[in-house]
């Protein structure tokens, strides 16, 4: 039924498409002893230094121009890459080597390799930035040597973009009119490229071996739900993907509030990063915002935004959503999401370091100013936000945060459950706050002792992992016993099958990208609460992630199985 060759990887999203391959232009290959020519003449070190300096400036200006034309997460990723290209230490070390007579390629490679090693050793967010760093290297070298710029080629027809690893800056600059899907050999399902692809509504597959061996123009079927790339798909597969696409488009017509078939309400919310994101999702059928990632407001700054700057942004988001619920997460930054004014550079293990709520130990003013801004925004917009802290591990931390928030007039206070300690002591934590929200991406990372950015370990980060489900179950049961809301704002909320499990466990709200809401709503509306509980029990009893998902598929009502193509 399928073509001659099927490649498998990790899917992001649910869509399936068919189209020709467009391979991304690889990094320029240049012998590091080949002379840099200016007007056909080998350049002396001083001239070479100026050429490389100009190349850095051009790359920075180009990235900033792209950022200015973009919005939301895309804009922020481009701005972050531009800031990396404009890093004074990176540029000065390269220029020093070139001025001393080092060849351009050797100088750039050497300095970038040193920075990349530092980033990889730091782990977390910095490790993910290595892809951006290599993108900057490739752009600078190509510009300095007058070679074609690496990255996505100009597309003259709708295509499937294929690369070994696609830099987020390249993803953000895609010509959306001509991009059907993204396929990479490397990367991870929670990396920047996958997140941006999700925001743009593009099917995405990562960790697909041999993807770069596909020839330009080859017709392939990309099925994000199945995690497959099928070469030369036959008519049956094309028809099946077209049927699924039509069915999912039809789901968007249903704008009813989230609920099970027997009327049990489940709030379906959106994840956002900026006030502009709030304005965008306000026009969709979501019941509010379940995660406002406020750290986006702090990125790429040398000093923290003022109380008034923050208040304006928060008020804009609250006003955009009107009377709908808005859950604001306080600054989730620190060692693994470096800020110029908050980073602790000497941490040996940033993922386990001073991040999220733990910043209050070292810089309590950051949190106090943010809470004051939220209080001011509440007064201006006339809508009270729900406010939660990230990376809370103990009931004492929850108690302290609640006291700080309420002192600034915040009435509804919660915390994130992202580490096993918080899940295991959820009852004690919920006694101190009004609600909790499960961040299943980090919860899986810490439960499975697996860096969420290591794509080759994606199977361990699967939210269907039994140990992760056990911790979600423990948290949800604590919420039911204390009659307090328990939400999920990790990627697992966007999986319509896993959504049934979460509701069956007692989760009261699901927050995801706005585009994922229709399929989740559909799945819930075709199963009763009792059916969800049965489905959840089957998942909990399964011995593996694969067995858990299979057990759920077996219990789906036939209509949902057919419509969602599972």
Coordinates of N, CA and C in Angstrom, one line a residue, residues 255 270 272 275-289 316-322 324 514:
X255 N -17.1 25.1 17.9 CA -16.6 26.1 18.9 C -17.1 26.0 20.3
X270 N -5.1 28.0 25.6 CA -4.0 28.1 24.7 C -2.7 28.5 25.5
X272 N 0.7 30.8 25.3 CA 1.2 32.0 24.6 C 2.5 32.4 25.2
X275 N 1.9 39.3 24.4 CA 0.6 39.9 24.3 C 0.0 39.7 22.9
X276 N 0.9 39.8 21.9 CA 0.5 39.6 20.5 C -0.1 38.2 20.3
X277 N 0.5 37.2 20.9 CA 0.0 35.9 20.9 C -1.4 35.8 21.5
X278 N -1.7 36.6 22.6 CA -3.0 36.6 23.2 C -4.0 37.2 22.2
X279 N -3.6 38.3 21.5 CA -4.5 38.9 20.5 C -4.8 37.9 19.4
X280 N -3.8 37.1 19.0 CA -4.1 36.1 17.9 C -5.0 35.0 18.4
X281 N -4.8 34.4 19.5 CA -5.6 33.3 19.9 C -7.0 33.8 20.4
X282 N -7.2 35.1 20.7 CA -8.5 35.5 21.2 C -9.5 35.3 20.1
X283 N -9.1 35.3 18.9 CA -10.1 35.0 17.8 C -10.4 33.6 17.5
X284 N -9.8 32.7 18.3 CA -10.1 31.3 18.1 C -11.0 30.7 19.2
X285 N -11.4 29.5 19.0 CA -12.3 28.9 20.0 C -11.6 28.2 21.1
X286 N -10.9 29.1 21.9 CA -10.3 28.6 23.1 C -10.9 29.3 24.3
X287 N -10.9 28.7 25.5 CA -11.6 29.2 26.6 C -10.7 30.1 27.5
X288 N -9.5 30.4 27.0 CA -8.6 31.3 27.7 C -7.2 30.9 27.5
X289 N -6.3 31.3 28.3 CA -4.9 31.1 28.2 C -4.5 30.2 29.5
X316 N -2.2 44.2 28.3 CA -2.6 44.0 26.9 C -3.1 42.6 26.7
X317 N -2.4 41.6 27.3 CA -2.8 40.2 27.1 C -4.2 40.0 27.8
X318 N -4.3 40.5 29.0 CA -5.6 40.4 29.8 C -6.7 41.0 29.0
X319 N -6.5 42.2 28.5 CA -7.6 42.9 27.7 C -8.0 42.1 26.5
X320 N -7.0 41.5 25.8 CA -7.2 40.8 24.6 C -8.2 39.6 24.8
X321 N -8.0 38.9 26.0 CA -8.8 37.8 26.3 C -10.1 38.1 27.0
X322 N -10.4 39.4 27.3 CA -11.7 39.7 27.8 C -11.9 39.1 29.2
X324 N -12.2 35.9 29.6 CA -11.6 34.5 29.6 C -10.4 34.4 30.6
X514 N -3.1 26.7 20.0 CA -4.5 26.9 19.6 C -4.9 25.9 18.5

